[in-house]
PDB file of C-alpha atoms and ligand atoms in Angstrom:
ATOM      1  CA  UNK H  10     -22.967   5.292  -5.742  1.00 49.00           C
ATOM      2  CA  UNK H  11     -24.237   3.627  -2.616  1.00 54.00           C
ATOM      3  CA  UNK H  12     -25.662   0.311  -3.683  1.00 57.00           C
ATOM      4  CA  UNK H  13     -26.192  -2.114  -0.891  1.00 60.00           C
ATOM      5  CA  UNK H  14     -23.840  -4.943  -1.693  1.00 64.00           C
ATOM      6  CA  UNK H  15     -25.316  -8.366  -2.184  1.00 72.00           C
ATOM      7  CA  UNK H  16     -24.845 -10.864   0.628  1.00 85.00           C
ATOM      8  CA  UNK H  17     -21.530 -12.661   0.181  1.00 89.00           C
ATOM      9  CA  UNK H  18     -21.756 -16.023  -1.530  1.00 95.00           C
ATOM     10  CA  UNK H  19     -20.534 -19.097   0.382  1.00 96.00           C
ATOM     11  CA  UNK H  20     -17.337 -19.012  -1.681  1.00 96.00           C
ATOM     12  CA  UNK H  21     -16.782 -15.342  -0.827  1.00 97.00           C
ATOM     13  CA  UNK H  22     -17.497 -16.028   2.808  1.00 96.00           C
ATOM     14  CA  UNK H  23     -14.877 -18.786   2.883  1.00 96.00           C
ATOM     15  CA  UNK H  24     -12.368 -16.558   1.116  1.00 97.00           C
ATOM     16  CA  UNK H  25     -13.047 -13.720   3.585  1.00 97.00           C
ATOM     17  CA  UNK H  26     -12.593 -16.084   6.523  1.00 96.00           C
ATOM     18  CA  UNK H  27      -9.158 -16.782   5.094  1.00 97.00           C
ATOM     19  CA  UNK H  28      -8.213 -13.125   4.445  1.00 97.00           C
ATOM     20  CA  UNK H  29      -9.302 -12.392   8.022  1.00 96.00           C
ATOM     21  CA  UNK H  30      -6.598 -14.731   9.295  1.00 96.00           C
ATOM     22  CA  UNK H  31      -3.966 -12.145   8.284  1.00 96.00           C
ATOM     23  CA  UNK H  32      -1.582 -11.186  11.081  1.00 95.00           C
ATOM     24  CA  UNK H  33       1.575  -9.123  11.267  1.00 93.00           C
ATOM     25  CA  UNK H  34       4.759 -11.068  10.626  1.00 93.00           C
ATOM     26  CA  UNK H  35       7.677  -8.702  10.231  1.00 91.00           C
ATOM     27  CA  UNK H  36       8.876  -5.460   8.726  1.00 90.00           C
ATOM     28  CA  UNK H  37      11.876  -4.867   6.495  1.00 89.00           C
ATOM     29  CA  UNK H  38      13.605  -1.761   5.231  1.00 84.00           C
ATOM     30  CA  UNK H  39      15.729  -3.688   2.761  1.00 84.00           C
ATOM     31  CA  UNK H  40      15.064  -6.754   0.690  1.00 86.00           C
ATOM     32  CA  UNK H  41      17.754  -8.750   2.439  1.00 88.00           C
ATOM     33  CA  UNK H  42      15.860  -8.332   5.708  1.00 90.00           C
ATOM     34  CA  UNK H  43      12.845 -10.192   4.360  1.00 90.00           C
ATOM     35  CA  UNK H  44      12.429 -13.768   5.501  1.00 89.00           C
ATOM     36  CA  UNK H  45      13.634 -16.296   2.965  1.00 87.00           C
ATOM     37  CA  UNK H  46      10.992 -16.931   0.337  1.00 81.00           C
ATOM     38  CA  UNK H  47       8.908 -19.934   1.197  1.00 86.00           C
ATOM     39  CA  UNK H  48       5.211 -19.284   1.159  1.00 94.00           C
ATOM     40  CA  UNK H  49       3.594 -17.658  -1.872  1.00 96.00           C
ATOM     41  CA  UNK H  50       3.495 -13.892  -1.496  1.00 96.00           C
ATOM     42  CA  UNK H  51       0.985 -11.298  -2.649  1.00 97.00           C
ATOM     43  CA  UNK H  52       2.204  -7.704  -2.836  1.00 97.00           C
ATOM     44  CA  UNK H  53      -0.068  -4.704  -2.289  1.00 97.00           C
ATOM     45  CA  UNK H  54       1.000  -1.582  -4.135  1.00 96.00           C
ATOM     46  CA  UNK H  55      -0.463   1.820  -4.881  1.00 95.00           C
ATOM     47  CA  UNK H  56       0.023   5.557  -4.818  1.00 93.00           C
ATOM     48  CA  UNK H  57      -0.095   6.891  -1.309  1.00 89.00           C
ATOM     49  CA  UNK H  58      -3.656   7.797  -0.385  1.00 92.00           C
ATOM     50  CA  UNK H  59      -5.129   5.392  -2.957  1.00 96.00           C
ATOM     51  CA  UNK H  60      -6.771   3.424  -0.131  1.00 95.00           C
ATOM     52  CA  UNK H  61      -4.270   0.574   0.264  1.00 95.00           C
ATOM     53  CA  UNK H  62      -4.220   0.455   4.062  1.00 93.00           C
ATOM     54  CA  UNK H  63      -7.984   0.729   4.209  1.00 94.00           C
ATOM     55  CA  UNK H  64      -8.402  -2.151   1.754  1.00 96.00           C
ATOM     56  CA  UNK H  65      -5.931  -4.392   3.603  1.00 96.00           C
ATOM     57  CA  UNK H  66      -7.563  -3.642   6.934  1.00 94.00           C
ATOM     58  CA  UNK H  67     -10.989  -4.379   5.506  1.00 95.00           C
ATOM     59  CA  UNK H  68      -9.872  -7.680   3.980  1.00 96.00           C
ATOM     60  CA  UNK H  69      -8.234  -8.594   7.267  1.00 94.00           C
ATOM     61  CA  UNK H  70     -11.136  -7.248   9.322  1.00 90.00           C
ATOM     62  CA  UNK H  71      -8.605  -5.559  11.582  1.00 84.00           C
ATOM     63  CA  UNK H  72      -8.817  -1.869  11.956  1.00 73.00           C
ATOM     64  CA  UNK H  73      -5.154  -1.169  12.352  1.00 73.00           C
ATOM     65  CA  UNK H  74      -3.274  -4.010  10.721  1.00 74.00           C
ATOM     66  CA  UNK H  75      -1.945  -2.073   7.755  1.00 70.00           C
ATOM     67  CA  UNK H  76      -1.566   1.213   9.593  1.00 67.00           C
ATOM     68  CA  UNK H  77       1.701  -0.044  11.045  1.00 55.00           C
ATOM     69  CA  UNK H  78       3.059   1.089   7.705  1.00 55.00           C
ATOM     70  CA  UNK H  79       1.872   4.619   8.458  1.00 60.00           C
ATOM     71  CA  UNK H  80       3.698   5.158  11.715  1.00 60.00           C
ATOM     72  CA  UNK H  81       6.528   7.667  11.290  1.00 55.00           C
ATOM     73  CA  UNK H  82       9.735   5.965  10.325  1.00 53.00           C
ATOM     74  CA  UNK H  83       7.940   2.941   8.984  1.00 55.00           C
ATOM     75  CA  UNK H  84       6.338   4.474   5.928  1.00 60.00           C
ATOM     76  CA  UNK H  85       9.090   3.180   3.712  1.00 73.00           C
ATOM     77  CA  UNK H  86       9.221  -0.356   4.932  1.00 83.00           C
ATOM     78  CA  UNK H  87       7.826  -3.529   3.508  1.00 89.00           C
ATOM     79  CA  UNK H  88       5.419  -4.970   6.057  1.00 91.00           C
ATOM     80  CA  UNK H  89       4.754  -8.668   5.853  1.00 93.00           C
ATOM     81  CA  UNK H  90       1.628 -10.463   7.025  1.00 95.00           C
ATOM     82  CA  UNK H  91       1.027 -14.154   7.303  1.00 95.00           C
ATOM     83  CA  UNK H  92      -2.205 -16.016   6.550  1.00 96.00           C
ATOM     84  CA  UNK H  93      -3.764 -19.386   7.158  1.00 96.00           C
ATOM     85  CA  UNK H  94      -3.838 -21.502  10.310  1.00 95.00           C
ATOM     86  CA  UNK H  95      -1.396 -20.285  12.977  1.00 93.00           C
ATOM     87  CA  UNK H  96       0.418 -23.619  13.030  1.00 94.00           C
ATOM     88  CA  UNK H  97       0.401 -24.031   9.245  1.00 93.00           C
ATOM     89  CA  UNK H  98       0.554 -20.628   7.513  1.00 95.00           C
ATOM     90  CA  UNK H  99      -0.091 -20.912   3.799  1.00 95.00           C
ATOM     91  CA  UNK H 100       0.555 -17.463   2.351  1.00 96.00           C
ATOM     92  CA  UNK H 101       2.067 -14.049   2.975  1.00 96.00           C
ATOM     93  CA  UNK H 102       1.028 -10.552   2.058  1.00 96.00           C
ATOM     94  CA  UNK H 103       3.605  -7.839   1.512  1.00 95.00           C
ATOM     95  CA  UNK H 104       2.401  -4.272   2.024  1.00 94.00           C
ATOM     96  CA  UNK H 105       4.777  -2.198  -0.083  1.00 93.00           C
ATOM     97  CA  UNK H 106       5.275   1.514   0.604  1.00 88.00           C
ATOM     98  CA  UNK H 107       2.839   3.855  -1.111  1.00 88.00           C
ATOM     99  CA  UNK H 108       4.548   5.842  -3.833  1.00 86.00           C
ATOM    100  CA  UNK H 109       4.155   9.394  -5.072  1.00 83.00           C
ATOM    101  CA  UNK H 110       3.989  11.012  -1.659  1.00 74.00           C
ATOM    102  CA  UNK H 111       5.136  14.569  -2.321  1.00 68.00           C
ATOM    103  CA  UNK H 112       6.828  15.138   1.043  1.00 68.00           C
ATOM    104  CA  UNK H 113       9.359  12.337   0.617  1.00 70.00           C
ATOM    105  CA  UNK H 114      12.784  13.633  -0.350  1.00 75.00           C
ATOM    106  CA  UNK H 115      13.966  12.860  -3.861  1.00 79.00           C
ATOM    107  CA  UNK H 116      16.831  10.623  -2.734  1.00 82.00           C
ATOM    108  CA  UNK H 117      14.563   8.526  -0.564  1.00 78.00           C
ATOM    109  CA  UNK H 118      12.080   8.262  -3.429  1.00 77.00           C
ATOM    110  CA  UNK H 119      14.730   7.013  -5.806  1.00 80.00           C
ATOM    111  CA  UNK H 120      16.062   4.531  -3.294  1.00 80.00           C
ATOM    112  CA  UNK H 121      12.604   3.184  -2.683  1.00 80.00           C
ATOM    113  CA  UNK H 122      11.743   2.989  -6.309  1.00 82.00           C
ATOM    114  CA  UNK H 123      14.787   0.777  -6.648  1.00 85.00           C
ATOM    115  CA  UNK H 124      13.768  -1.450  -3.739  1.00 86.00           C
ATOM    116  CA  UNK H 125      10.240  -1.859  -5.127  1.00 88.00           C
ATOM    117  CA  UNK H 126      11.511  -2.554  -8.629  1.00 90.00           C
ATOM    118  CA  UNK H 127      13.891  -5.121  -7.186  1.00 91.00           C
ATOM    119  CA  UNK H 128      11.198  -6.768  -5.131  1.00 93.00           C
ATOM    120  CA  UNK H 129       8.679  -6.921  -7.979  1.00 94.00           C
ATOM    121  CA  UNK H 130      11.196  -8.124 -10.549  1.00 93.00           C
ATOM    122  CA  UNK H 131      13.126 -10.576  -8.437  1.00 92.00           C
ATOM    123  CA  UNK H 132      11.240 -11.766  -5.374  1.00 93.00           C
ATOM    124  CA  UNK H 133      11.002 -15.432  -6.095  1.00 93.00           C
ATOM    125  CA  UNK H 134       7.966 -16.070  -3.887  1.00 94.00           C
ATOM    126  CA  UNK H 135       5.869 -13.360  -5.546  1.00 96.00           C
ATOM    127  CA  UNK H 136       2.637 -14.949  -6.781  1.00 96.00           C
ATOM    128  CA  UNK H 137       0.458 -11.912  -7.299  1.00 98.00           C
ATOM    129  CA  UNK H 138       0.253  -8.133  -7.148  1.00 98.00           C
ATOM    130  CA  UNK H 139      -2.758  -6.129  -6.021  1.00 98.00           C
ATOM    131  CA  UNK H 140      -2.621  -2.572  -7.298  1.00 98.00           C
ATOM    132  CA  UNK H 141      -4.865   0.032  -5.716  1.00 98.00           C
ATOM    133  CA  UNK H 142      -5.853   2.805  -8.113  1.00 98.00           C
ATOM    134  CA  UNK H 143      -8.197   5.644  -7.159  1.00 98.00           C
ATOM    135  CA  UNK H 144     -11.229   5.111  -9.415  1.00 98.00           C
ATOM    136  CA  UNK H 145     -11.555   8.877  -9.862  1.00 98.00           C
ATOM    137  CA  UNK H 146      -8.062   9.277 -11.269  1.00 97.00           C
ATOM    138  CA  UNK H 147      -7.316   6.025 -13.102  1.00 98.00           C
ATOM    139  CA  UNK H 148      -3.740   4.896 -13.766  1.00 98.00           C
ATOM    140  CA  UNK H 149      -1.254   7.687 -13.132  1.00 95.00           C
ATOM    141  CA  UNK H 150       2.229   7.895 -14.629  1.00 93.00           C
ATOM    142  CA  UNK H 151       3.675   6.349 -11.452  1.00 91.00           C
ATOM    143  CA  UNK H 152       1.191   3.473 -11.568  1.00 95.00           C
ATOM    144  CA  UNK H 153       2.210   2.770 -15.146  1.00 95.00           C
ATOM    145  CA  UNK H 154       5.854   2.853 -14.149  1.00 91.00           C
ATOM    146  CA  UNK H 155       5.205   0.347 -11.414  1.00 92.00           C
ATOM    147  CA  UNK H 156       3.297  -1.866 -13.830  1.00 94.00           C
ATOM    148  CA  UNK H 157       6.344  -1.818 -16.074  1.00 92.00           C
ATOM    149  CA  UNK H 158       8.433  -3.319 -13.278  1.00 92.00           C
ATOM    150  CA  UNK H 159       6.170  -6.306 -12.938  1.00 94.00           C
ATOM    151  CA  UNK H 160       4.700  -6.772 -16.423  1.00 95.00           C
ATOM    152  CA  UNK H 161       7.544  -8.977 -17.665  1.00 95.00           C
ATOM    153  CA  UNK H 162       6.509 -11.540 -15.025  1.00 97.00           C
ATOM    154  CA  UNK H 163       2.769 -10.974 -15.470  1.00 97.00           C
ATOM    155  CA  UNK H 164       3.196 -11.324 -19.216  1.00 97.00           C
ATOM    156  CA  UNK H 165       4.570 -14.848 -18.924  1.00 97.00           C
ATOM    157  CA  UNK H 166       1.985 -15.901 -16.355  1.00 96.00           C
ATOM    158  CA  UNK H 167       4.458 -16.108 -13.468  1.00 96.00           C
ATOM    159  CA  UNK H 168       2.800 -13.344 -11.424  1.00 97.00           C
ATOM    160  CA  UNK H 169      -0.900 -12.477 -11.377  1.00 98.00           C
ATOM    161  CA  UNK H 170      -2.348  -8.985 -11.197  1.00 98.00           C
ATOM    162  CA  UNK H 171      -5.500  -7.606  -9.620  1.00 98.00           C
ATOM    163  CA  UNK H 172      -6.385  -3.931  -9.920  1.00 98.00           C
ATOM    164  CA  UNK H 173      -8.785  -2.490  -7.368  1.00 98.00           C
ATOM    165  CA  UNK H 174     -10.403   0.751  -8.503  1.00 98.00           C
ATOM    166  CA  UNK H 175     -10.805   2.197  -5.040  1.00 98.00           C
ATOM    167  CA  UNK H 176     -13.247   4.715  -3.554  1.00 98.00           C
ATOM    168  CA  UNK H 177     -15.858   3.701  -6.139  1.00 98.00           C
ATOM    169  CA  UNK H 178     -18.500   5.081  -3.747  1.00 98.00           C
ATOM    170  CA  UNK H 179     -17.326   8.570  -4.706  1.00 98.00           C
ATOM    171  CA  UNK H 180     -18.463   8.063  -8.307  1.00 98.00           C
ATOM    172  CA  UNK H 181     -21.894   7.926  -9.908  1.00 98.00           C
ATOM    173  CA  UNK H 182     -22.847   4.683 -11.546  1.00 97.00           C
ATOM    174  CA  UNK H 183     -21.962   6.075 -14.982  1.00 98.00           C
ATOM    175  CA  UNK H 184     -18.664   7.499 -13.832  1.00 98.00           C
ATOM    176  CA  UNK H 185     -17.742   4.197 -12.218  1.00 98.00           C
ATOM    177  CA  UNK H 186     -18.568   2.299 -15.408  1.00 98.00           C
ATOM    178  CA  UNK H 187     -16.439   4.730 -17.408  1.00 98.00           C
ATOM    179  CA  UNK H 188     -13.542   4.436 -14.957  1.00 98.00           C
ATOM    180  CA  UNK H 189     -13.678   0.654 -15.208  1.00 98.00           C
ATOM    181  CA  UNK H 190     -13.786   0.785 -18.986  1.00 98.00           C
ATOM    182  CA  UNK H 191     -10.807   3.125 -19.212  1.00 98.00           C
ATOM    183  CA  UNK H 192      -8.710   1.055 -16.836  1.00 98.00           C
ATOM    184  CA  UNK H 193      -9.639  -2.132 -18.706  1.00 98.00           C
ATOM    185  CA  UNK H 194      -8.445  -0.498 -21.899  1.00 97.00           C
ATOM    186  CA  UNK H 195      -5.052   0.304 -20.367  1.00 97.00           C
ATOM    187  CA  UNK H 196      -4.698  -3.251 -19.099  1.00 97.00           C
ATOM    188  CA  UNK H 197      -5.876  -4.679 -22.426  1.00 96.00           C
ATOM    189  CA  UNK H 198      -3.001  -2.882 -24.102  1.00 95.00           C
ATOM    190  CA  UNK H 199      -0.352  -4.462 -21.906  1.00 94.00           C
ATOM    191  CA  UNK H 200      -1.877  -7.922 -21.399  1.00 95.00           C
ATOM    192  CA  UNK H 201      -0.532 -10.948 -23.217  1.00 95.00           C
ATOM    193  CA  UNK H 202      -2.236 -14.262 -23.877  1.00 95.00           C
ATOM    194  CA  UNK H 203      -0.512 -15.671 -20.791  1.00 96.00           C
ATOM    195  CA  UNK H 204      -1.344 -12.932 -18.328  1.00 96.00           C
ATOM    196  CA  UNK H 205      -3.889 -13.351 -15.571  1.00 97.00           C
ATOM    197  CA  UNK H 206      -5.195  -9.847 -14.888  1.00 98.00           C
ATOM    198  CA  UNK H 207      -8.327  -8.999 -12.931  1.00 97.00           C
ATOM    199  CA  UNK H 208      -9.947  -5.665 -12.218  1.00 98.00           C
ATOM    200  CA  UNK H 209     -12.834  -4.655 -10.019  1.00 98.00           C
ATOM    201  CA  UNK H 210     -14.458  -1.520  -8.663  1.00 98.00           C
ATOM    202  CA  UNK H 211     -13.842  -1.430  -4.942  1.00 98.00           C
ATOM    203  CA  UNK H 212     -15.213   0.530  -2.015  1.00 98.00           C
ATOM    204  CA  UNK H 213     -14.333   0.167   1.625  1.00 96.00           C
ATOM    205  CA  UNK H 214     -17.451   2.144   2.414  1.00 96.00           C
ATOM    206  CA  UNK H 215     -20.009  -0.026   0.604  1.00 97.00           C
ATOM    207  CA  UNK H 216     -17.847  -3.173   0.457  1.00 96.00           C
ATOM    208  CA  UNK H 217     -18.318  -3.300  -3.283  1.00 97.00           C
ATOM    209  CA  UNK H 218     -15.737  -5.685  -4.750  1.00 97.00           C
ATOM    210  CA  UNK H 219     -14.630  -6.996  -1.354  1.00 97.00           C
ATOM    211  CA  UNK H 220     -15.902 -10.561  -1.781  1.00 97.00           C
ATOM    212  CA  UNK H 221     -14.519 -10.784  -5.316  1.00 97.00           C
ATOM    213  CA  UNK H 222     -11.133  -9.476  -4.213  1.00 98.00           C
ATOM    214  CA  UNK H 223     -11.004 -12.005  -1.372  1.00 98.00           C
ATOM    215  CA  UNK H 224     -11.838 -14.857  -3.767  1.00 97.00           C
ATOM    216  CA  UNK H 225      -9.107 -13.795  -6.178  1.00 97.00           C
ATOM    217  CA  UNK H 226      -6.535 -13.539  -3.386  1.00 97.00           C
ATOM    218  CA  UNK H 227      -7.546 -16.916  -2.030  1.00 96.00           C
ATOM    219  CA  UNK H 228      -7.290 -18.504  -5.455  1.00 95.00           C
ATOM    220  CA  UNK H 229      -3.765 -17.151  -5.948  1.00 94.00           C
ATOM    221  CA  UNK H 230      -2.407 -19.076  -3.027  1.00 84.00           C
ATOM    222  CA  UNK H 231      -4.207 -22.381  -3.081  1.00 72.00           C
ATOM    223  CA  UNK H 232      -3.002 -24.391  -0.218  1.00 66.00           C
ATOM    224  CA  UNK H 233      -3.785 -26.922   2.329  1.00 54.00           C
ATOM    225  CA  UNK H 234      -7.360 -28.085   1.954  1.00 51.00           C
ATOM    226  CA  UNK H 235      -9.335 -26.828   4.917  1.00 47.00           C
ATOM    227  CA  UNK H 236      -9.764 -29.901   7.020  1.00 42.00           C
TER     228      UNK H 236
HETATM  229  P1  GDP V  30      -3.137   4.554   1.554  1.00 88.43           P
HETATM  230  O1  GDP V  30      -2.200   5.714   1.676  1.00 88.43           O
HETATM  231  O2  GDP V  30      -3.178   4.049   0.138  1.00 88.43           O
HETATM  232  O3  GDP V  30      -2.891   3.474   2.544  1.00 88.43           O
HETATM  233  O4  GDP V  30      -4.616   5.157   1.777  1.00 88.43           O
HETATM  234  P2  GDP V  30      -5.587   5.035   3.038  1.00 88.43           P
HETATM  235  O5  GDP V  30      -6.111   3.658   3.170  1.00 88.43           O
HETATM  236  O6  GDP V  30      -4.971   5.662   4.221  1.00 88.43           O
HETATM  237  O7  GDP V  30      -6.797   5.946   2.512  1.00 88.43           O
HETATM  238  C1  GDP V  30      -6.608   7.315   2.197  1.00 88.43           C
HETATM  239  C2  GDP V  30      -7.894   8.082   2.474  1.00 88.43           C
HETATM  240  O8  GDP V  30      -8.945   7.610   1.637  1.00 88.43           O
HETATM  241  C3  GDP V  30      -8.396   7.890   3.900  1.00 88.43           C
HETATM  242  O9  GDP V  30      -8.937   9.111   4.326  1.00 88.43           O
HETATM  243  C4  GDP V  30      -9.479   6.831   3.768  1.00 88.43           C
HETATM  244  O10 GDP V  30     -10.460   6.928   4.759  1.00 88.43           O
HETATM  245  C5  GDP V  30     -10.043   7.147   2.402  1.00 88.43           C
HETATM  246  N1  GDP V  30     -10.598   5.941   1.752  1.00 88.43           N
HETATM  247  C6  GDP V  30      -9.981   4.759   1.590  1.00 88.43           C
HETATM  248  N2  GDP V  30     -10.789   3.884   0.950  1.00 88.43           N
HETATM  249  C7  GDP V  30     -11.955   4.534   0.720  1.00 88.43           C
HETATM  250  C8  GDP V  30     -13.204   4.155   0.092  1.00 88.43           C
HETATM  251  O11 GDP V  30     -13.398   3.038  -0.397  1.00 88.43           O
HETATM  252  N3  GDP V  30     -14.172   5.103   0.037  1.00 88.43           N
HETATM  253  C9  GDP V  30     -13.994   6.371   0.523  1.00 88.43           C
HETATM  254  N4  GDP V  30     -14.990   7.223   0.399  1.00 88.43           N
HETATM  255  N5  GDP V  30     -12.839   6.750   1.131  1.00 88.43           N
HETATM  256  C10 GDP V  30     -11.841   5.855   1.229  1.00 88.43           C
END
């Protein structure tokens, strides 16, 4: 599906200007190395190869921002980015390690699963989670497991959730509609009346869903009015 995306609306443009302020802050291999919670944080999660780095780089309009997490030795770190004016940052993004990568040893996988579970369950500053899911595959068992970590907080409205069905350009229009419907069904089953859950088809290639994703992210961390 290669629709030409509509021109961004003024609201989307403003939201994208904000996402493009993202810059690298720090990296942590353990939760206690993260800076003390202060600014609201949005976590990006997804199976490895789901398109997480590509999506972050596109939102930030920086080709290599999220690829820091791909350099050897850093794949299992949490990378933090800061957003907003340089002298008055108003939000952080946390790029969590991609999961399900076959080559990672079992011990390391288990350790990391624990760190992610800990982060998602306990990180006080966590305001929202963006989950990247390959639109061709839908939610995998590991995605569902990760959702379980965070659903208690999503269910009470403490943490928001946005699912990006990535690589939508690889699907026909009908296939994309079906993928969206199936994923919505899964989310409908776990949502409560208090949860704030969004989902959109997303493509880094066509930019489908980019403006909407930026608006959602911006709305999660309302901050200083732009003077
Ligand atoms: P990550 O492991 O989740 O960070 O995944 P990457 O961002 O590295 O993407 C994995 C592969 O999918 C790369 O080859 C990307 O170029 C490709 N990819 C990512 N997003 C898209 C997309 O929207 N459309 C298409 N066609 N390919 C994509």
